[in-house]
Amino acid sequence: MLKRIGLVLVIVLVSWGYQAIHPPPPKICGSPGGPPITAPRIKLRDGRHLAYKEYGVPLGVAKYKIIYVHAFGSCRHHTVVATTLSQEAIEELGVYIVGFDRPGYGESDPDPKRTMKSLALDIEELADQLGLGSKFYVIGFSMGGQAIWGCLKFIPNRLAGAGLIAPVINYWWPSFPKNLSTEAYYQQPPQDQWALRVAHYLPWLTYWWNTQKFFPASSVIASNPQTLSPQDMEIMKKLFSASGPDMKTYMAKQQGEFESLHRDMMIGFGSWEFDPVDDLKNPFPNNEGSVHIWQGDEDRLVPVMLQRYIASKIPWIHYHELSGAGHLFPLASGINEAMMKVFLTGQK
């Protein structure tokens, strides 16, 4: 009898453990029981769909054509370089901007095989199917900035320019001096240190770690205010008082958090196919384009010390450090107009 009870307990524990570490299947948009399809979408080379949203002047009259890559927990509706630009600035610059849902976000199909390279190829295919031409600009914010490194590595010949706004850094890039990356890593809250360790060393436990109740999980996913700088807090207060809760953030994760947030963590902090510091070449040797990084010196999500190191080792990067700025500085009034003019026209 005791052996039978023990066997039953083992089976129950194994079953519980399996369910705990295996995420539920995503709720694919347009499938039975899944969210509806409301956005225009393209069909990619492997049959997946990519949803997008267009901003700015019509494509046919645009002087500058930009693909924007959204941040962690966001979607095509959060194309900040477009939504914070005045109509006057849009028309003056003659800019067309398309934001898209990265795989698993919003209304884009998940990609369980996603890599840095596959996302760069998705961006290239989006540009081709929309008719952006042989050259186009790319710009990404926060986690979306990592995709821009991928574009610089895998599709550099397609780029007219590249911009990285407070790009999230992978602490495990081999080029970082050990003492520097360690110091930056331990500036994070302890729960984020553990969340990233799991994503890097035990990616198969990422879902469980971020849904279990025994230990604190990612403070970023939990929207913990300790990740915000004083400037970030002021920006959030103004945005919340002006528009109230952002339902579009819910839409970003409507297919499930595993193929959006958790997949982001596993890719962003996993082992990359390349090291940006050691493996990238200047895509614009004749100054026919430019690459820019914007970084706040009080960013509590992206350590400024590592961004400075990157800028010091890649001489063709135009590095702009904003004094007193946190992570959300692109949402501050007037900032994006100034950045876009520098990015597109070289205006100081």
mmCIF file of N, CA, C and O in Angstrom, residues 42 50 58 68-69 82 135 147 172 175 207 215 253 270 279 303 311 344:
data_model
loop_
_atom_site.group_PDB
_atom_site.id
_atom_site.type_symbol
_atom_site.label_atom_id
_atom_site.label_comp_id
_atom_site.label_asym_id
_atom_site.label_seq_id
_atom_site.Cartn_x
_atom_site.Cartn_y
_atom_site.Cartn_z
ATOM 1 N N ILE A 42 1.317 40.985 -43.349
ATOM 2 C CA ILE A 42 1.965 40.345 -44.486
ATOM 3 C C ILE A 42 2.197 38.886 -44.141
ATOM 4 O O ILE A 42 2.278 38.520 -42.962
ATOM 5 N N LEU A 50 2.855 38.839 -40.109
ATOM 6 C CA LEU A 50 3.423 39.962 -39.370
ATOM 7 C C LEU A 50 2.459 41.142 -39.509
ATOM 8 O O LEU A 50 2.158 41.580 -40.623
ATOM 9 N N PRO A 58 2.260 59.728 -46.786
ATOM 10 C CA PRO A 58 2.096 58.538 -47.641
ATOM 11 C C PRO A 58 3.442 58.033 -48.153
ATOM 12 O O PRO A 58 4.354 58.817 -48.433
ATOM 13 N N TYR A 68 10.200 50.870 -37.530
ATOM 14 C CA TYR A 68 10.395 51.021 -36.084
ATOM 15 C C TYR A 68 10.172 49.683 -35.390
ATOM 16 O O TYR A 68 9.205 48.964 -35.681
ATOM 17 N N VAL A 69 11.056 49.354 -34.441
ATOM 18 C CA VAL A 69 10.963 48.094 -33.681
ATOM 19 C C VAL A 69 10.617 48.422 -32.234
ATOM 20 O O VAL A 69 11.373 49.121 -31.550
ATOM 21 N N ALA A 82 6.871 57.963 -33.914
ATOM 22 C CA ALA A 82 5.813 58.537 -34.747
ATOM 23 C C ALA A 82 4.740 59.205 -33.903
ATOM 24 O O ALA A 82 4.299 60.318 -34.200
ATOM 25 N N LYS A 135 16.841 50.589 -49.953
ATOM 26 C CA LYS A 135 17.422 51.079 -48.707
ATOM 27 C C LYS A 135 16.326 51.683 -47.832
ATOM 28 O O LYS A 135 15.427 52.372 -48.339
ATOM 29 N N ALA A 147 17.133 44.376 -31.850
ATOM 30 C CA ALA A 147 16.871 43.975 -33.232
ATOM 31 C C ALA A 147 17.698 44.789 -34.212
ATOM 32 O O ALA A 147 18.040 44.310 -35.302
ATOM 33 N N TRP A 172 25.984 39.089 -21.289
ATOM 34 C CA TRP A 172 26.855 37.964 -21.608
ATOM 35 C C TRP A 172 27.592 38.123 -22.942
ATOM 36 O O TRP A 172 28.147 37.147 -23.441
ATOM 37 N N SER A 175 32.656 40.327 -25.360
ATOM 38 C CA SER A 175 33.580 41.466 -25.452
ATOM 39 C C SER A 175 33.610 42.316 -24.179
ATOM 40 O O SER A 175 34.556 43.088 -23.978
ATOM 41 N N TYR A 207 9.404 30.276 -18.292
ATOM 42 C CA TYR A 207 7.958 30.395 -18.048
ATOM 43 C C TYR A 207 7.644 30.139 -16.579
ATOM 44 O O TYR A 207 6.929 30.922 -15.941
ATOM 45 N N PHE A 215 9.172 32.872 -5.358
ATOM 46 C CA PHE A 215 10.221 33.893 -5.351
ATOM 47 C C PHE A 215 9.777 35.071 -6.216
ATOM 48 O O PHE A 215 8.993 34.896 -7.148
ATOM 49 N N LYS A 253 0.120 41.636 -25.406
ATOM 50 C CA LYS A 253 0.340 40.310 -24.818
ATOM 51 C C LYS A 253 -0.862 39.391 -24.982
ATOM 52 O O LYS A 253 -0.946 38.357 -24.296
ATOM 53 N N GLY A 270 19.992 35.477 -24.049
ATOM 54 C CA GLY A 270 20.566 34.176 -24.346
ATOM 55 C C GLY A 270 21.924 34.313 -25.011
ATOM 56 O O GLY A 270 22.580 35.361 -24.936
ATOM 57 N N ASP A 279 32.071 41.855 -33.790
ATOM 58 C CA ASP A 279 31.721 41.224 -35.068
ATOM 59 C C ASP A 279 31.044 42.125 -36.091
ATOM 60 O O ASP A 279 30.705 41.662 -37.181
ATOM 61 N N PRO A 303 22.273 49.840 -18.112
ATOM 62 C CA PRO A 303 23.407 50.515 -17.457
ATOM 63 C C PRO A 303 24.188 51.405 -18.413
ATOM 64 O O PRO A 303 24.687 50.942 -19.446
ATOM 65 N N ALA A 311 30.109 52.292 -27.073
ATOM 66 C CA ALA A 311 30.389 53.460 -27.908
ATOM 67 C C ALA A 311 31.891 53.708 -28.046
ATOM 68 O O ALA A 311 32.368 54.146 -29.103
ATOM 69 N N LEU A 344 18.102 61.784 -39.275
ATOM 70 C CA LEU A 344 17.788 61.806 -40.709
ATOM 71 C C LEU A 344 18.550 62.882 -41.477
ATOM 72 O O LEU A 344 18.926 62.665 -42.640
#
